[in-house]
Amino acid sequence: MAAMKRQWWKEGVVYQIYPRSFQDTTGNGIGDLNGITKRLDYIKSLGVDIIWLCPIYQSPNDDNGYDISDYKSIMAEFGTMTEFDALLSGMKSRGLKLVMDLVANHTSDEHFWFQESRKSRDNKYRDYYHWWPAEKGTPPKRWSYFDVDGNAWKYDKLTDAYYLHYFSVKQPDLKWENPKVREEIYDAIRFWFDKGVDGFRMDVIPFISKDIEYPELPKKYKGNFVSYYSEGPRLHEFLHEMNQQVLSKYDIMTVGEAPGITLDKALDFVNEDRQELNMFFHFDLMSLDRDGDEVFWMRQDKWRLTEFKKIHSDWDKAFAEKGWGSMYLSNHDFPRSVSRWANDSPEHWHNSATMLHTFLLTMKGTPYFYFGDEIGMTNARFNSIEDYKDINTINRYELLKQNNISLVDFLENEKEAARDNARTPMQWDNSKNAGFTAEDPWIKVNTNFASGINVETQENDSASVLSYFKKMVQVRKSHLGLVYGKYDLLLANNEEIYAYTRTFESEKYLILLSFSEKETTVEVNEISYNKALLLISNDKVKAEQSNTRFKLKPYQALVYELT
Ligand code: NOJ
């Protein structure tokens, strides 16, 4: 089975860093490369293997680096290329791998290519971007994520034409249909691989191919632009070409960010025989607590554990024979995992955070942890629009204001939904600004750093969330069956406990996770075994078990080896 073929990126644990919020060493309130270098021993101590860095390239920061103005240089606020080289060699000497972020669906409007492209209709770079000449009338509607008016076409007076931007007006979409554009991107990828970088996370990669006739949105999409954007006509041709011309020449990993990709399409991206990508992030879980197609609005009723289980069980099945999954509960675009998927009240916070660690580390698929989740960082839940820095929140606030829609409801929504919840600075210790910066941080620090949610306090406590995280990483690393073993769901209809087994050759594990704030007893009689040896528990009460009956404390996580 291809899915069983051993690979370093299947066995590794990934740690994602949002550089702006990790560690400032210059006093400008913004995290930097030297800050990451300074913290490499800490990262190594977690037991993780791979660091994914959100974009660190030159950028005017309209979307915090997801708007690149030069693919081959470093953002001045973050440091220099020499500092990057030092960071990379610091990682290598510790046996850590580096995955960078490739943002190639769009550039910044300040990129040289776009500056040229917009100058005249016959400019050499004109065809690097998507243009619609105004004499053809208003272009067919395209929806934009961050535009204040939700319109993805922006009129540019200079050449009397509209350019396409699926994200902000300062993020024009590249025209991959032009072979020169693809060559430029492959060249940028090679530049970083030749430096020794170990892979790329690829931003909104399913969006790169467009129908360049720009038709009206076909009816079958029922108004859903994300689905339409994610299945452009030449998508798989481009991915395969990139694989053949660049990716396959190096021992690297790729993980696509894949909004819009549904189960039935999963293998088209990661089936080894097709030679495209290694893994991708699906969005089914990220939509679970949202209101239908309204990705930014929370749904009114609470999501159910049976829905959560179904999403993971279905995706596991998609990769059972071929391909490989990626497991994540949070990143820089979504709220903090403990606040979102469990319970961050003081009473349940510890078990909640560690139960979620246990989940990611006992599932099949490479686990991705977002910085700060290892110490159980929580949503910031800002009260005022002034505290938000994210273009997404700010522009939507403006849009609602113009349309006289309740801003009170919106601000309440953002307390749970906003991306800035996950972008507050890393909480290192009890000192000013949690040890992130000596000066004013670019975004407010969550005040709970002073109540134990910081690295220093937790490093000195063997029962802390951080200590558990490290132990649990070792449990995964020392049991290959937790990486490659077959996943089988138990107690499918139970709304309190998520239970499953992992089976690999003669190894078998039972995982029980409570998503309930009450003590819960379950009978696990769908499987048979002689003994259940407890490998780890996140609660002070290790476990209460008699035969097939298990009693779990609120948010308790138990991992057993079965014989
Ligand atoms: C997805 C990235 O993760 C997000 O942060 C960004 O705003 C958009 N893509 C646009 O690049």
PDB file of N, CA, C and O in Angstrom, residues 2 6 37 51 71 105 113 141 146 212 240 390 401 448-449 503 505 561:
ATOM      1  N   ALA A   2       0.622   2.146  -0.956  1.00  0.00           N
ATOM      2  CA  ALA A   2       1.443   3.366  -1.047  1.00  0.00           C
ATOM      3  C   ALA A   2       1.405   4.170   0.249  1.00  0.00           C
ATOM      4  O   ALA A   2       2.395   4.750   0.669  1.00  0.00           O
ATOM      5  N   ARG A   6       7.224   4.366   4.024  1.00  0.00           N
ATOM      6  CA  ARG A   6       7.785   5.271   5.029  1.00  0.00           C
ATOM      7  C   ARG A   6       8.413   6.519   4.394  1.00  0.00           C
ATOM      8  O   ARG A   6       9.081   6.434   3.380  1.00  0.00           O
ATOM      9  N   THR A  37      15.708  32.172  15.620  1.00  0.00           N
ATOM     10  CA  THR A  37      16.997  31.525  15.883  1.00  0.00           C
ATOM     11  C   THR A  37      17.227  31.401  17.394  1.00  0.00           C
ATOM     12  O   THR A  37      17.633  30.352  17.891  1.00  0.00           O
ATOM     13  N   ILE A  51       9.715  22.760  10.867  1.00  0.00           N
ATOM     14  CA  ILE A  51       9.152  24.092  11.134  1.00  0.00           C
ATOM     15  C   ILE A  51       8.562  24.632   9.837  1.00  0.00           C
ATOM     16  O   ILE A  51       9.216  24.600   8.792  1.00  0.00           O
ATOM     17  N   TYR A  71      10.082  37.518  -4.362  1.00  0.00           N
ATOM     18  CA  TYR A  71      10.142  36.146  -3.848  1.00  0.00           C
ATOM     19  C   TYR A  71      11.517  35.753  -3.342  1.00  0.00           C
ATOM     20  O   TYR A  71      11.662  34.737  -2.687  1.00  0.00           O
ATOM     21  N   ASN A 105      -0.443  32.204  -5.977  1.00  0.00           N
ATOM     22  CA  ASN A 105      -1.678  32.503  -6.698  1.00  0.00           C
ATOM     23  C   ASN A 105      -1.711  33.989  -7.046  1.00  0.00           C
ATOM     24  O   ASN A 105      -2.290  34.389  -8.039  1.00  0.00           O
ATOM     25  N   TRP A 113       6.711  42.908 -11.244  1.00  0.00           N
ATOM     26  CA  TRP A 113       5.922  42.391 -12.371  1.00  0.00           C
ATOM     27  C   TRP A 113       4.600  43.153 -12.509  1.00  0.00           C
ATOM     28  O   TRP A 113       4.176  43.494 -13.604  1.00  0.00           O
ATOM     29  N   LYS A 141     -19.096  38.757 -12.635  1.00  0.00           N
ATOM     30  CA  LYS A 141     -18.815  38.871 -11.191  1.00  0.00           C
ATOM     31  C   LYS A 141     -17.805  37.832 -10.706  1.00  0.00           C
ATOM     32  O   LYS A 141     -17.875  36.659 -11.050  1.00  0.00           O
ATOM     33  N   PHE A 146     -11.181  39.644   0.591  1.00  0.00           N
ATOM     34  CA  PHE A 146     -10.886  40.778   1.483  1.00  0.00           C
ATOM     35  C   PHE A 146     -11.326  42.134   0.947  1.00  0.00           C
ATOM     36  O   PHE A 146     -11.108  43.151   1.601  1.00  0.00           O
ATOM     37  N   ILE A 212      -9.728  31.588 -18.665  1.00  0.00           N
ATOM     38  CA  ILE A 212      -9.374  32.945 -19.085  1.00  0.00           C
ATOM     39  C   ILE A 212     -10.339  33.555 -20.110  1.00  0.00           C
ATOM     40  O   ILE A 212     -10.084  34.625 -20.652  1.00  0.00           O
ATOM     41  N   HIS A 240       1.191  19.049 -11.863  1.00  0.00           N
ATOM     42  CA  HIS A 240       2.044  17.962 -12.354  1.00  0.00           C
ATOM     43  C   HIS A 240       3.317  18.535 -12.991  1.00  0.00           C
ATOM     44  O   HIS A 240       4.424  18.042 -12.755  1.00  0.00           O
ATOM     45  N   ASP A 390      -6.070  42.737  11.450  1.00  0.00           N
ATOM     46  CA  ASP A 390      -6.257  41.913  10.258  1.00  0.00           C
ATOM     47  C   ASP A 390      -7.141  42.601   9.222  1.00  0.00           C
ATOM     48  O   ASP A 390      -8.265  43.015   9.529  1.00  0.00           O
ATOM     49  N   LYS A 401     -20.503  48.523   8.095  1.00  0.00           N
ATOM     50  CA  LYS A 401     -20.795  49.896   8.508  1.00  0.00           C
ATOM     51  C   LYS A 401     -21.491  50.648   7.364  1.00  0.00           C
ATOM     52  O   LYS A 401     -22.524  51.280   7.558  1.00  0.00           O
ATOM     53  N   ASN A 448      -3.572  36.711  29.580  1.00  0.00           N
ATOM     54  CA  ASN A 448      -3.471  35.506  30.420  1.00  0.00           C
ATOM     55  C   ASN A 448      -2.060  34.911  30.464  1.00  0.00           C
ATOM     56  O   ASN A 448      -1.851  33.873  31.083  1.00  0.00           O
ATOM     57  N   PHE A 449      -1.088  35.604  29.860  1.00  0.00           N
ATOM     58  CA  PHE A 449       0.296  35.150  30.024  1.00  0.00           C
ATOM     59  C   PHE A 449       0.675  35.207  31.509  1.00  0.00           C
ATOM     60  O   PHE A 449       1.506  34.442  31.975  1.00  0.00           O
ATOM     61  N   THR A 503      -4.342   0.286  14.283  1.00  0.00           N
ATOM     62  CA  THR A 503      -3.805  -1.077  14.205  1.00  0.00           C
ATOM     63  C   THR A 503      -2.712  -1.148  13.157  1.00  0.00           C
ATOM     64  O   THR A 503      -2.899  -0.686  12.019  1.00  0.00           O
ATOM     65  N   GLU A 505       0.262  -4.007  11.943  1.00  0.00           N
ATOM     66  CA  GLU A 505       0.829  -5.349  12.139  1.00  0.00           C
ATOM     67  C   GLU A 505       0.313  -5.907  13.459  1.00  0.00           C
ATOM     68  O   GLU A 505      -0.880  -5.975  13.658  1.00  0.00           O
ATOM     69  N   GLU A 561      -2.315   0.713  24.973  1.00  0.00           N
ATOM     70  CA  GLU A 561      -1.805  -0.289  24.049  1.00  0.00           C
ATOM     71  C   GLU A 561      -2.558  -1.571  24.381  1.00  0.00           C
ATOM     72  O   GLU A 561      -2.618  -1.976  25.542  1.00  0.00           O
TER      73      GLU A 561
END
